[in-house]
CSV table of C-alpha atoms in Angstrom, one decimal:
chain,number,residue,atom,x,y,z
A,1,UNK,CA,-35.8,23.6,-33.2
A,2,UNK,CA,-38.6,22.5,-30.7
A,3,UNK,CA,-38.7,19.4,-28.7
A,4,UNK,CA,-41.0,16.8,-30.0
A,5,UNK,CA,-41.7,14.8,-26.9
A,6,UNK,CA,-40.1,14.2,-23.3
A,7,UNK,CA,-36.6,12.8,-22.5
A,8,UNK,CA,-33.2,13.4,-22.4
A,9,UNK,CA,-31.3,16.1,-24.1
A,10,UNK,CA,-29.2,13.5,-25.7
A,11,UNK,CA,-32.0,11.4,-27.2
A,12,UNK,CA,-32.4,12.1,-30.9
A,13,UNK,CA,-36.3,11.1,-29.6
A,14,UNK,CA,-36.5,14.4,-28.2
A,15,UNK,CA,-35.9,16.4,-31.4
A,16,UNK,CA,-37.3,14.4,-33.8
A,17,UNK,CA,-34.3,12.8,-35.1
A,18,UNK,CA,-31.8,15.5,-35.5
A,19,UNK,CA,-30.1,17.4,-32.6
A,20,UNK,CA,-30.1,21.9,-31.9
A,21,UNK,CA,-27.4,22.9,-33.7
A,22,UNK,CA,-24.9,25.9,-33.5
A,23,UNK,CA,-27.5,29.5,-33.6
A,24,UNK,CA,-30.7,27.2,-33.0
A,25,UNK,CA,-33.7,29.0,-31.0
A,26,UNK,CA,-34.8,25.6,-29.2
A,27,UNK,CA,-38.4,25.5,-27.9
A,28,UNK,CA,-39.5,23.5,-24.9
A,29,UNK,CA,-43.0,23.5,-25.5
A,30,UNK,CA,-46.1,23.1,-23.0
A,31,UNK,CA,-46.1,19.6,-21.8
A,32,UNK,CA,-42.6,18.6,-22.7
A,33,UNK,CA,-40.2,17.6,-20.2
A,34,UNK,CA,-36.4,17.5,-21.2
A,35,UNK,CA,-33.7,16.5,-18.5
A,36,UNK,CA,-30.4,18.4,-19.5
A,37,UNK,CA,-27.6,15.5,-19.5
A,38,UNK,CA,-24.8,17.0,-21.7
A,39,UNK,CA,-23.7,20.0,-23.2
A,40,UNK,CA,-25.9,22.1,-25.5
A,41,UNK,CA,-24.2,23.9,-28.8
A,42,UNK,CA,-24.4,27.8,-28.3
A,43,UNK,CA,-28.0,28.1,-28.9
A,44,UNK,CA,-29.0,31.6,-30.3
A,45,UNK,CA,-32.2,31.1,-27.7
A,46,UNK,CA,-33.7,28.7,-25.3
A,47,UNK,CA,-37.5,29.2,-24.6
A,48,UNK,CA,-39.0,27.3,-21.8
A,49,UNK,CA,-42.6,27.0,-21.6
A,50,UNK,CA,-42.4,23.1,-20.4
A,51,UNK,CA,-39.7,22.1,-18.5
A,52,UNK,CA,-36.0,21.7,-18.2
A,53,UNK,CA,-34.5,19.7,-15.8
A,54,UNK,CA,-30.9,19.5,-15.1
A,55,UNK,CA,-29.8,16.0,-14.4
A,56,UNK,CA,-28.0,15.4,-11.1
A,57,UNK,CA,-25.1,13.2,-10.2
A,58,UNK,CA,-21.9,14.3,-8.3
A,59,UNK,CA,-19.6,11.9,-10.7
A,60,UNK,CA,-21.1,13.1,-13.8
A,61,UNK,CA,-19.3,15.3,-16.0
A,62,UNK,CA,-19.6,19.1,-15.6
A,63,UNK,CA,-22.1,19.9,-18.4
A,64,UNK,CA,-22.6,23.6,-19.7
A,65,UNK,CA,-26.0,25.2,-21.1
A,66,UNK,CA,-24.9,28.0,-23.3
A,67,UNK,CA,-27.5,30.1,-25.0
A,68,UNK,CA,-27.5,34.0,-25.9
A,69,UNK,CA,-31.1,34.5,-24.6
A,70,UNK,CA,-32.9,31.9,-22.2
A,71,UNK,CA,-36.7,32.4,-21.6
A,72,UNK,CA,-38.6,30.8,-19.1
A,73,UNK,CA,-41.9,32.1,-19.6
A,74,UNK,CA,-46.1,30.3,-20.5
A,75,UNK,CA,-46.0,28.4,-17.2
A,76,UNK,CA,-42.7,27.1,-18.2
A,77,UNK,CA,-39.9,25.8,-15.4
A,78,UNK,CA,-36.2,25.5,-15.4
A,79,UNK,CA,-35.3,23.0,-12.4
A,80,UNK,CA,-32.0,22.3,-10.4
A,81,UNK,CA,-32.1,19.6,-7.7
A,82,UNK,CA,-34.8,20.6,-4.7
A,83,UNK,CA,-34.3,21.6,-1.4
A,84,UNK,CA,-34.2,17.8,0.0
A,85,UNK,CA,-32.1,17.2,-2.8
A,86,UNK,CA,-29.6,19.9,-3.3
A,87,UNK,CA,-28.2,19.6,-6.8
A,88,UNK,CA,-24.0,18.1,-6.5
A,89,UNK,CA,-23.1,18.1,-10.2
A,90,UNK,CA,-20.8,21.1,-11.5
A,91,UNK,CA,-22.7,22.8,-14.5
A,92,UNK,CA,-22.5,26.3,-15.7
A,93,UNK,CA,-25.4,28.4,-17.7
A,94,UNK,CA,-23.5,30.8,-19.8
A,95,UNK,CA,-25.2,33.7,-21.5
A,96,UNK,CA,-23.2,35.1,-24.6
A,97,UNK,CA,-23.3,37.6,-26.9
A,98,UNK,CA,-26.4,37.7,-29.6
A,99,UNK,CA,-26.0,38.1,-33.4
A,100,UNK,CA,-29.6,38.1,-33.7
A,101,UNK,CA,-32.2,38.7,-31.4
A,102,UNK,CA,-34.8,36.0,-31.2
A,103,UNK,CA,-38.4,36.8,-32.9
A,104,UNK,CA,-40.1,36.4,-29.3
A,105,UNK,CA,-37.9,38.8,-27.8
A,106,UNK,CA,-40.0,42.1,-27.9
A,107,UNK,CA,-40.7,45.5,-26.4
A,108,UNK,CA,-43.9,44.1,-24.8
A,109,UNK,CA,-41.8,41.3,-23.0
A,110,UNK,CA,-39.3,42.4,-21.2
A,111,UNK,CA,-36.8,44.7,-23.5
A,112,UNK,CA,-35.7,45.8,-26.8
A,113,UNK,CA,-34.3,43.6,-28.7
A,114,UNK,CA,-30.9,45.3,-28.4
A,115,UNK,CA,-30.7,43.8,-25.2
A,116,UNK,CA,-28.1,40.8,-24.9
A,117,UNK,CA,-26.9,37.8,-23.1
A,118,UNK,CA,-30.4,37.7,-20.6
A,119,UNK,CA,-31.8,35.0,-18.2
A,120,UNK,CA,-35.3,35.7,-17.9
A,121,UNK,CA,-38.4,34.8,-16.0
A,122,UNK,CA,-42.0,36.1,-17.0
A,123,UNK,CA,-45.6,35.2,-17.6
A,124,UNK,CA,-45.8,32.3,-14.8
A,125,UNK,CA,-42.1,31.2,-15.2
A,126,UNK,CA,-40.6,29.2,-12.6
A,127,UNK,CA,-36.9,29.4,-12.0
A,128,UNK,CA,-35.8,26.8,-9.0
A,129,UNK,CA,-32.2,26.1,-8.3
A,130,UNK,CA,-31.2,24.5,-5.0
A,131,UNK,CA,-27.1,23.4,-5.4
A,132,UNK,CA,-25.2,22.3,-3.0
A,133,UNK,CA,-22.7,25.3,-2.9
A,134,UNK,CA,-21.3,26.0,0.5
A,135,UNK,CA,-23.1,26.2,3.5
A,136,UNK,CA,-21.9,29.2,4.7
A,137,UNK,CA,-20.1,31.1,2.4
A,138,UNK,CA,-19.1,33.2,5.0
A,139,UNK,CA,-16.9,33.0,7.8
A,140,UNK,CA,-15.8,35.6,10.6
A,141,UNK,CA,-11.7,35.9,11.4
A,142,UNK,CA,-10.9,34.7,14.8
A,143,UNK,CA,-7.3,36.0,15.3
A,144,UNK,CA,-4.9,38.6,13.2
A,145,UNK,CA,-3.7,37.7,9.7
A,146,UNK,CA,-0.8,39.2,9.1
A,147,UNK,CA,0.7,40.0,5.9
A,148,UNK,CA,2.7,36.9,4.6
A,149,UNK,CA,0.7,34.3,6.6
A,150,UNK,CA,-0.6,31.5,4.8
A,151,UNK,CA,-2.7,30.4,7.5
A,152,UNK,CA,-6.3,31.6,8.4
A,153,UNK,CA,-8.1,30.8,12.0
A,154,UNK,CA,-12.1,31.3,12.1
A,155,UNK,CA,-14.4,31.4,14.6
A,156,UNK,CA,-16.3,28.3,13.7
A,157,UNK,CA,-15.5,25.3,11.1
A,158,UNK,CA,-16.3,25.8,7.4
A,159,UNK,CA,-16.4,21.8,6.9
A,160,UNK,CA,-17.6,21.8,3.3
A,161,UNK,CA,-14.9,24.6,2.2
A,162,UNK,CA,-13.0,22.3,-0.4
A,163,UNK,CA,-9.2,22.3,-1.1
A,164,UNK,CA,-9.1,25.1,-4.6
A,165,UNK,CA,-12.1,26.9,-3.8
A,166,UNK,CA,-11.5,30.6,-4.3
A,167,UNK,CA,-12.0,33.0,-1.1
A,168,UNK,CA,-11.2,37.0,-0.3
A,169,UNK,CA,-10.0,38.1,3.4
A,170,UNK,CA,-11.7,41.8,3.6
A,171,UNK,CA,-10.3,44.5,4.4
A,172,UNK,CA,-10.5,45.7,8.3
A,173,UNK,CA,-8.2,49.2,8.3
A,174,UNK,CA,-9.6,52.5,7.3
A,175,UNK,CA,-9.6,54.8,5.1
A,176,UNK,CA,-6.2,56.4,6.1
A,177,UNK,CA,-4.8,53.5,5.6
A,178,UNK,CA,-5.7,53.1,2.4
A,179,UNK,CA,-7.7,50.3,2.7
A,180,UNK,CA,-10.8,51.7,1.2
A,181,UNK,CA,-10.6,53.0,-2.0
A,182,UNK,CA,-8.1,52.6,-4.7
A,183,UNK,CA,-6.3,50.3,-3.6
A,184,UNK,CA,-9.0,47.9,-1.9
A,185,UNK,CA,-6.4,46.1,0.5
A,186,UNK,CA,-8.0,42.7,0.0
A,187,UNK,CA,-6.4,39.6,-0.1
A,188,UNK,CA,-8.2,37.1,-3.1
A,189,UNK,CA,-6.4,33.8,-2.9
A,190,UNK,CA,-7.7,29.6,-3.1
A,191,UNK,CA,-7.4,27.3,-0.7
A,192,UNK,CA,-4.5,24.5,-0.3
A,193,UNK,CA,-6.2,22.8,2.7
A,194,UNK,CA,-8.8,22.9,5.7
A,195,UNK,CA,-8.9,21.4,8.6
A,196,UNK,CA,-11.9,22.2,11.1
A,197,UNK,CA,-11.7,26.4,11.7
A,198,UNK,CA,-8.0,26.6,10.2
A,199,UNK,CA,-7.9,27.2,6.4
A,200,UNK,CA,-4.1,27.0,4.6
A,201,UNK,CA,-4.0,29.6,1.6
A,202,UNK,CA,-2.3,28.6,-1.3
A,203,UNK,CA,-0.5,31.9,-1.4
A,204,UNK,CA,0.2,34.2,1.6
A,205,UNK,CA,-1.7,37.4,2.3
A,206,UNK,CA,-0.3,40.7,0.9
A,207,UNK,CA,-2.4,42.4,3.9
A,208,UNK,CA,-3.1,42.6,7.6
A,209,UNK,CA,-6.6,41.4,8.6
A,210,UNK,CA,-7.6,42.6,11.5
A,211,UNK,CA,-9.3,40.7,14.7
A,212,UNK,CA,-10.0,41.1,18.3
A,213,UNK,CA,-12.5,42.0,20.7
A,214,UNK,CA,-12.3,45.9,21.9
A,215,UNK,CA,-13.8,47.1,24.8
A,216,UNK,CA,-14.7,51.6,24.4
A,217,UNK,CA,-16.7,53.2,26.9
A,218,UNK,CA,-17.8,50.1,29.1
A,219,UNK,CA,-19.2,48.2,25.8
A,220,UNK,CA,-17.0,45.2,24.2
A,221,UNK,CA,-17.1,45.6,20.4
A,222,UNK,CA,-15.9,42.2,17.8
A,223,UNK,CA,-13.7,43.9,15.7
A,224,UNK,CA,-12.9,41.6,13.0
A,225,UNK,CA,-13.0,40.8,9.0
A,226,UNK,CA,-15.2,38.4,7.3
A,227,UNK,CA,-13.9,35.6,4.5
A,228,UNK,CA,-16.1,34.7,1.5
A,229,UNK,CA,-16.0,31.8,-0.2
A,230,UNK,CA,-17.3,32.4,-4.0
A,231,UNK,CA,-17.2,28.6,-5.5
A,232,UNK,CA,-20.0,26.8,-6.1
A,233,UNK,CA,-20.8,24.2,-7.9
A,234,UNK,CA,-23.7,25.4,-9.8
A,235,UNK,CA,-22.7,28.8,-12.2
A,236,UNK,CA,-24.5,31.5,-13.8
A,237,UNK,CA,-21.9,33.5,-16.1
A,238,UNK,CA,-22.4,36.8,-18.8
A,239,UNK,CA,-19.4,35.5,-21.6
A,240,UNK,CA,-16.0,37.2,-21.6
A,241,UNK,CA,-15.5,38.8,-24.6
A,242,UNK,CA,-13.5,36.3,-27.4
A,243,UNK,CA,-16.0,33.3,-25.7
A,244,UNK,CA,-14.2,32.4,-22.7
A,245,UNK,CA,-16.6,30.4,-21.2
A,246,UNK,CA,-17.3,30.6,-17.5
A,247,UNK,CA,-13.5,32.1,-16.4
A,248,UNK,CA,-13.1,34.1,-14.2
A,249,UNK,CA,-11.6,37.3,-13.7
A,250,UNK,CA,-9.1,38.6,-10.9
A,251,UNK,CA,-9.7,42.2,-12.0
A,252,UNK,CA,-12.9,43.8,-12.9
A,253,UNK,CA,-11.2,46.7,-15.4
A,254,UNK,CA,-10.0,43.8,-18.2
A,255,UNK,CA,-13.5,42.8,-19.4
A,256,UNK,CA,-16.1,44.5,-21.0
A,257,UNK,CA,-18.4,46.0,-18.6
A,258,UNK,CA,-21.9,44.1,-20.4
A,259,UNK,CA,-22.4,41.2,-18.9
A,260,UNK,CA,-25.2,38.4,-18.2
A,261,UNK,CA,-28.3,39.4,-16.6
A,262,UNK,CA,-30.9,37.6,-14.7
A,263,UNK,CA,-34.6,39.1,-15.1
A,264,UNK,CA,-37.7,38.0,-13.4
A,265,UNK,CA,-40.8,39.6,-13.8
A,266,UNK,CA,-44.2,39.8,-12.9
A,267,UNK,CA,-46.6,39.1,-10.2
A,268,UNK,CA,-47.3,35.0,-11.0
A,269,UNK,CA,-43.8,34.3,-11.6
A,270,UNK,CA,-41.6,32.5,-9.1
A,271,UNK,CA,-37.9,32.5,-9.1
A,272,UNK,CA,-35.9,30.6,-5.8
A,273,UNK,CA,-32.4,30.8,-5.7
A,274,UNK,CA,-29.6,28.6,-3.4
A,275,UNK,CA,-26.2,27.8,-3.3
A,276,UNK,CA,-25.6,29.8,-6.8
A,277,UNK,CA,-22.5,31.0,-7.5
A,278,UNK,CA,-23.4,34.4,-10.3
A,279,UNK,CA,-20.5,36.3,-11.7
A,280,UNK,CA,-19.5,38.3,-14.9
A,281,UNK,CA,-23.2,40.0,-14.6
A,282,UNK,CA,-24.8,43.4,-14.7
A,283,UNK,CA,-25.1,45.3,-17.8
A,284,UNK,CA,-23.2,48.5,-17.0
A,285,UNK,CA,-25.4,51.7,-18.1
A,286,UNK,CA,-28.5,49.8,-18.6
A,287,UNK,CA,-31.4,50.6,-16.4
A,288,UNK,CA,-32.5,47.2,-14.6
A,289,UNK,CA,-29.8,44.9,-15.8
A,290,UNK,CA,-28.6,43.6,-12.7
A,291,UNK,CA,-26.9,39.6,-12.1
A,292,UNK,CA,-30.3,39.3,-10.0
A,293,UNK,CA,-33.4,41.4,-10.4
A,294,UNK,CA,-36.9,40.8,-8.6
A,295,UNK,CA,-39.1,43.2,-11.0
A,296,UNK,CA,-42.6,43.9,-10.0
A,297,UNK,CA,-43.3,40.7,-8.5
A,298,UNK,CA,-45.8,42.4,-6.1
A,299,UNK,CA,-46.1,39.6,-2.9
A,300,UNK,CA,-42.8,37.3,-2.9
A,301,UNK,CA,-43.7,34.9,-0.4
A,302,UNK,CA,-41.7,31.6,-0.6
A,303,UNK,CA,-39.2,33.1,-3.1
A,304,UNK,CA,-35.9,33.4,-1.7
A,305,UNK,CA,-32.4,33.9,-2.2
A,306,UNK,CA,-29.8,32.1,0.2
A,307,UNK,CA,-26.6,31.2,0.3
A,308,UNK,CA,-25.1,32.5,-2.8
A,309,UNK,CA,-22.1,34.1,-4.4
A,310,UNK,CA,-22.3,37.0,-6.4
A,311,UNK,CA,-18.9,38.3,-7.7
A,312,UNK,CA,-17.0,40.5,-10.3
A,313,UNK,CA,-20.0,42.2,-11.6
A,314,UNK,CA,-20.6,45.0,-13.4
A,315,UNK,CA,-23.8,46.9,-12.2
A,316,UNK,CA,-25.0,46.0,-9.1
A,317,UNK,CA,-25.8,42.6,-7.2
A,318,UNK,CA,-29.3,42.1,-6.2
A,319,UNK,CA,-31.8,44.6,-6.9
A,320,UNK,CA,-36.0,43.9,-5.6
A,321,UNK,CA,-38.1,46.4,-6.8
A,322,UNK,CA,-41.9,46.7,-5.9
A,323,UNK,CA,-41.7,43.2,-4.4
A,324,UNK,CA,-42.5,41.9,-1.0
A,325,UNK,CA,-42.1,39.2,1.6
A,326,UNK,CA,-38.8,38.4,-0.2
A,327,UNK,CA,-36.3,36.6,2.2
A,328,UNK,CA,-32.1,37.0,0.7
A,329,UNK,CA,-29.9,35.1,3.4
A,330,UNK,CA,-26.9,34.1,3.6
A,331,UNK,CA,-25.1,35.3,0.5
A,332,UNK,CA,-21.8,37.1,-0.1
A,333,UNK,CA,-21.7,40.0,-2.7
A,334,UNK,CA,-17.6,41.0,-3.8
A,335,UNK,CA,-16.3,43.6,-6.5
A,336,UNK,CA,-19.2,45.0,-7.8
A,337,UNK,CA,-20.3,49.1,-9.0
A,338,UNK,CA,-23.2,50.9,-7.8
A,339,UNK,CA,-25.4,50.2,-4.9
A,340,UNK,CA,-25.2,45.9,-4.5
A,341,UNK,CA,-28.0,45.1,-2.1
A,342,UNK,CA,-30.5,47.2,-3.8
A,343,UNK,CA,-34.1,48.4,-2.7
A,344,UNK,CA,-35.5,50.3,-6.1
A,345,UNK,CA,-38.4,52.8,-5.2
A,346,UNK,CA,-39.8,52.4,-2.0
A,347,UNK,CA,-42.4,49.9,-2.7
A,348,UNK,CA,-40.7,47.3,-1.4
A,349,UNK,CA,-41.6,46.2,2.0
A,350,UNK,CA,-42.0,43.2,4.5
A,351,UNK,CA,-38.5,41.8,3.1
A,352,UNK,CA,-36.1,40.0,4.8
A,353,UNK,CA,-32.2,41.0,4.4
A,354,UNK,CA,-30.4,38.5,7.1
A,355,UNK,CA,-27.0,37.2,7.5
A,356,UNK,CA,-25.4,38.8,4.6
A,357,UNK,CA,-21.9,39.8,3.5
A,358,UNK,CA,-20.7,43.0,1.3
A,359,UNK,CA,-17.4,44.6,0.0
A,360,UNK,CA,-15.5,45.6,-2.4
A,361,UNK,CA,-18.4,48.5,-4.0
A,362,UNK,CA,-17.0,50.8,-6.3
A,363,UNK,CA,-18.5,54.2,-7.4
A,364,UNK,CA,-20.7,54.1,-10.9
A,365,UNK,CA,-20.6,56.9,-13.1
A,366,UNK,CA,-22.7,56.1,-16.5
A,367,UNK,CA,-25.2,58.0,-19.2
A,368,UNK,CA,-28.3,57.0,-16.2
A,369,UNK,CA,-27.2,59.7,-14.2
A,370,UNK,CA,-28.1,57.7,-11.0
A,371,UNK,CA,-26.4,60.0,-8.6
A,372,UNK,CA,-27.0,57.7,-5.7
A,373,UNK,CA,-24.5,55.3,-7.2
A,374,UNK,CA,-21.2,58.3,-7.4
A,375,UNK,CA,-21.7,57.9,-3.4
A,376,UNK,CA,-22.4,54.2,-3.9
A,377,UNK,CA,-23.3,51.6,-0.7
A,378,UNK,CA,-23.3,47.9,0.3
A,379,UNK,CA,-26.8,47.7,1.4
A,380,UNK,CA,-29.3,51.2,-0.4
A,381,UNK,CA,-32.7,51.1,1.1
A,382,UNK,CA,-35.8,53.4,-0.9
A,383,UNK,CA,-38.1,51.6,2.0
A,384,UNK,CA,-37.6,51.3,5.6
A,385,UNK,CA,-40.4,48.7,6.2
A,386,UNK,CA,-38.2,45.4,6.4
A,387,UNK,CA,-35.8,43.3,8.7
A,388,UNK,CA,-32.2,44.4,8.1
A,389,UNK,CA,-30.6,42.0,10.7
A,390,UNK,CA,-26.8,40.6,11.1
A,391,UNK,CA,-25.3,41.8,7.5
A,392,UNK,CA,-21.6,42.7,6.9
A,393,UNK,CA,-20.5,45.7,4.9
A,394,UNK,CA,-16.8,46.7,3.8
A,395,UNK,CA,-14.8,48.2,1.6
A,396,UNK,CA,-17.1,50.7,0.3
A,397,UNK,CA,-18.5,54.3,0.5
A,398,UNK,CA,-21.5,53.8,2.8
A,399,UNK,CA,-22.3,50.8,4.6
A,400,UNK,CA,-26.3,51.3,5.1
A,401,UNK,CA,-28.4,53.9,3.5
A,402,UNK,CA,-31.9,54.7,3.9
A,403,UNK,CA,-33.5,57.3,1.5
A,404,UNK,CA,-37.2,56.4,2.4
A,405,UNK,CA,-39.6,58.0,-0.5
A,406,UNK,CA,-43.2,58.9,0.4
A,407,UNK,CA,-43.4,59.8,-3.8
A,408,UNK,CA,-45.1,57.3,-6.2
A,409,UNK,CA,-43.3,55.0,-7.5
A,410,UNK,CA,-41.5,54.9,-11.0
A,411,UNK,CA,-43.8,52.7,-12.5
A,412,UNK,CA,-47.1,54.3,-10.4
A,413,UNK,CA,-48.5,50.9,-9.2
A,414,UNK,CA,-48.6,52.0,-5.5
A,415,UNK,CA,-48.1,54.8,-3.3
A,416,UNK,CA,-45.4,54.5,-1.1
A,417,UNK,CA,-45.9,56.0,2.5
A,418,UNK,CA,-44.0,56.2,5.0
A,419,UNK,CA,-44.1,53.1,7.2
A,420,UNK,CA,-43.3,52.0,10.9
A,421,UNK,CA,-42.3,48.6,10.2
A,422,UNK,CA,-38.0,48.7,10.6
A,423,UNK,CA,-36.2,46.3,12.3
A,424,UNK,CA,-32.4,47.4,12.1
A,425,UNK,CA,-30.2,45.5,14.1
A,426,UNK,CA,-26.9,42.9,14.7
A,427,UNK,CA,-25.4,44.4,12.0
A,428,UNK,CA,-21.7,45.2,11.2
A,429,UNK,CA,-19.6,47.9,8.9
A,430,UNK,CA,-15.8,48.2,8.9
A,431,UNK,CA,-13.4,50.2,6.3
A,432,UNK,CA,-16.3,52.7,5.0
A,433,UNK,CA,-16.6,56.0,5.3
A,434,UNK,CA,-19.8,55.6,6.7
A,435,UNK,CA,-21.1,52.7,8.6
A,436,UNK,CA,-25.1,54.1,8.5
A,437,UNK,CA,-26.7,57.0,6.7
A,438,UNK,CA,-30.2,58.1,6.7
A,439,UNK,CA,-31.4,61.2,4.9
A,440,UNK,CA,-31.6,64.3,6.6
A,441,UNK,CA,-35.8,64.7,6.4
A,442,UNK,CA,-36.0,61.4,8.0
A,443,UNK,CA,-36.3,60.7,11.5
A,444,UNK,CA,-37.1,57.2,12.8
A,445,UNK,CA,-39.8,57.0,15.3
A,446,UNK,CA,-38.8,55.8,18.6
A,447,UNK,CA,-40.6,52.3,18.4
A,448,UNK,CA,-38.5,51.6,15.5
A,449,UNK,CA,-35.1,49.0,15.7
């Protein structure tokens, strides 16, 4: 079904007199602009090569885009609000399971067609989402949460944290104490009420959460947990198996482990990301099918990723590989397997990692054989030319791992030396096993921070 001229999505103008139906591939073709003002059927595939633009308005009704494939490819561009205008409206983009591939989906593109349930972004495709969300999804503990409280003080106010938004207290003890590991002795909860720094929970804590400032050998250390908010009002979703739409799940182990994945390829495409809330993605066991994946975009300057939620996944978080000047800020990453903040090769260089949270990393073991991932980390760095500044890593193996690589890399675009460009500092790991690693026949040169 292909759009026959611009309008809304609800304007049997647009389609020529009858409306996409149930399995439809829909085409947006060059030079057609469709605003999105309702729900879409579950499209078998939705190729962009005009535009799509989601209609705003924070009264409207929450309106879902459900598709197995979506393709924004041919100079095509899928628009949510702006950064002056950050996008108030709940929507969700759900990606479900195909019964038939689409005839553009190819080998040559970006997959075989046995590949499912994909967001991606090729050939000069622009993906730009700015929602409202949450300001700062994260928040640092201010005093000691003990185990039955139903009170939470922070360190600063979280004034847009809404009553029923879903948050996690980390875990601060250690591994003795079994909080890292099986079980992961977070707290996952909503929230009943906030006023200023104090947030009520709408069901007490099960676990202590840790907070104070320590003083060892002359030097005062914060020691304290970190709170992430996941809820946003703007969603990306894989499909729970038996179509349940958008929920969400408490435990990781009661879905399928195939979920959504979000693709963006190529040198002239653009993908910026904010206030996204990404969850029920990854495609366990499938090489680059990550909830987010920066592929080969070669100089990222002006893309960005900031102040987003990326939760119950199933293969990773945010993976960049041979892409640069990339900035990701001010997102939280919870329950996730194998390495979530992911440098791929070590081609990727001059990016900016700054103000991030991490926890709740399992192990991955999977027919890849990616051994890296059985002694999995929050933040896995193939490159040590970038600014790693003020992140937060917990409740995992490692916190920060460098494995700089001086070989080719996997796709043998560029050779990857060895650089002098690190800046590694401000930032924070509790309940690992390791706050830092680098690999043994690497030593940082003195100039380095």
């Amino acid at each position: 079904k292909t759009a026959a001229a611009s309008g809304l999505w609800s304007s049997s103008d647009v389609w020529g007199g009858s409306f996409p139906t149930t399995g439809d591939v829909v085409v947006i073709p060059q030079g057609v602009d469709v605003t999105l003002d309702c729900n879409t059927t579950r499209l078998n595939a939705l190729q962009i090569e005009g535009s799509l633009i989601f209609q705003d308005g924070a009264t409207l009704p929450e309106i879902n885009l459900v598709s197995d494939y979506i393709v924004v490819h041919q100079n095509g561009s899928f628009i949510v609000g702006s950064p002056s205008n950050l996008y108030s409206r709940r929507a969700n983009v759900i990606l479900t399971s195909s019964i038939t591939p689409p005839a553009f989906y190819s080998d040559n593109d970006i997959g075989p067609v046995s590949e499912v349930k994909t967001f991606a972004v090729y050939d000069s495709g622009i993906v730009v989402i700015h929602a409202v969300g949450r300001q700062a999804p994260m928040a640092i503990v201010a005093q000691t949460v003990h185990a039955g409280d139903t009170q939470v003080q922070l360190q600063a106010p979280v004034t847009d944290w809404q009553v029923g938004d879903e948050i996690v207290l980390t875990p601060t003890g250690t591994w003795a104490e079994g909080n890292v590991g099986s079980p992961h002795c977070f707290d996952r909860t909503t929230i009943a009420a906030v006023s200023g720094s104090t947030i009520t929970l709408a069901t007490p804590v099960t676990y202590n959460h840790y907070s104070n400032a320590e003083t060892h050998h002359g030097k005062t250390i914060e020691m304290r947990g970190e709170v992430f908010c996941l809820t946003s009002n703007f969603k990306i979703s894989g499909e729970r198996p038996g179509g349940e739409y958008g929920t969400i799940a408490s435990d990781r182990e009661d879905v399928a482990q195939h979920g959504g994945n979000f693709f963006s390829l190529g040198f002239d495409t653009q993908v910026r990301l904010e206030g996204v809330e990404i969850f029920h993605m990854g495609q366990t066991g499938r090489l680059g099918r990550y909830p987010v994946h920066w592929h080969l975009h070669g100089d990222a300057a002006g893309e960005y990723m900031k102040r987003c939620s990326i939760h119950d996944n199933f293969f990773r978080a945010i993976s960049i590989h041979h892409t640069n000047n990339l900035l990701v800020q001010h997102n939280v990453v919870f329950n996730t397997r194998g390495h979530a903040v992911y440098f791929e090769d070590g081609t990727e260089e001059i990016n900016v990692i700054d103000g991030n949270g991490v926890s709740n990393v399992a192990p991955l073991y999977n027919e890849l054989d990616l051994d890296t991932d059985f002694d999995v980390s929050c933040y896995w760095m193939a490159s040590v030319n970038n600014t790693i500044i003020n992140n937060r890593a917990s409740d995992c193996s490692n916190g920060y791992f460098y494995m700089p690589s001086k070989e080719k890399s996997i796709r043998r675009i560029v050779e990857c030396v060895e650089s002098t460009g690190l800046v590694f500092r401000d930032n924070v790991g509790h309940s690992l096993t390791a706050g830092l690693w680098h690999w043994h026949d690497w030593d940082p040169p003195v100039h380095q921070t």
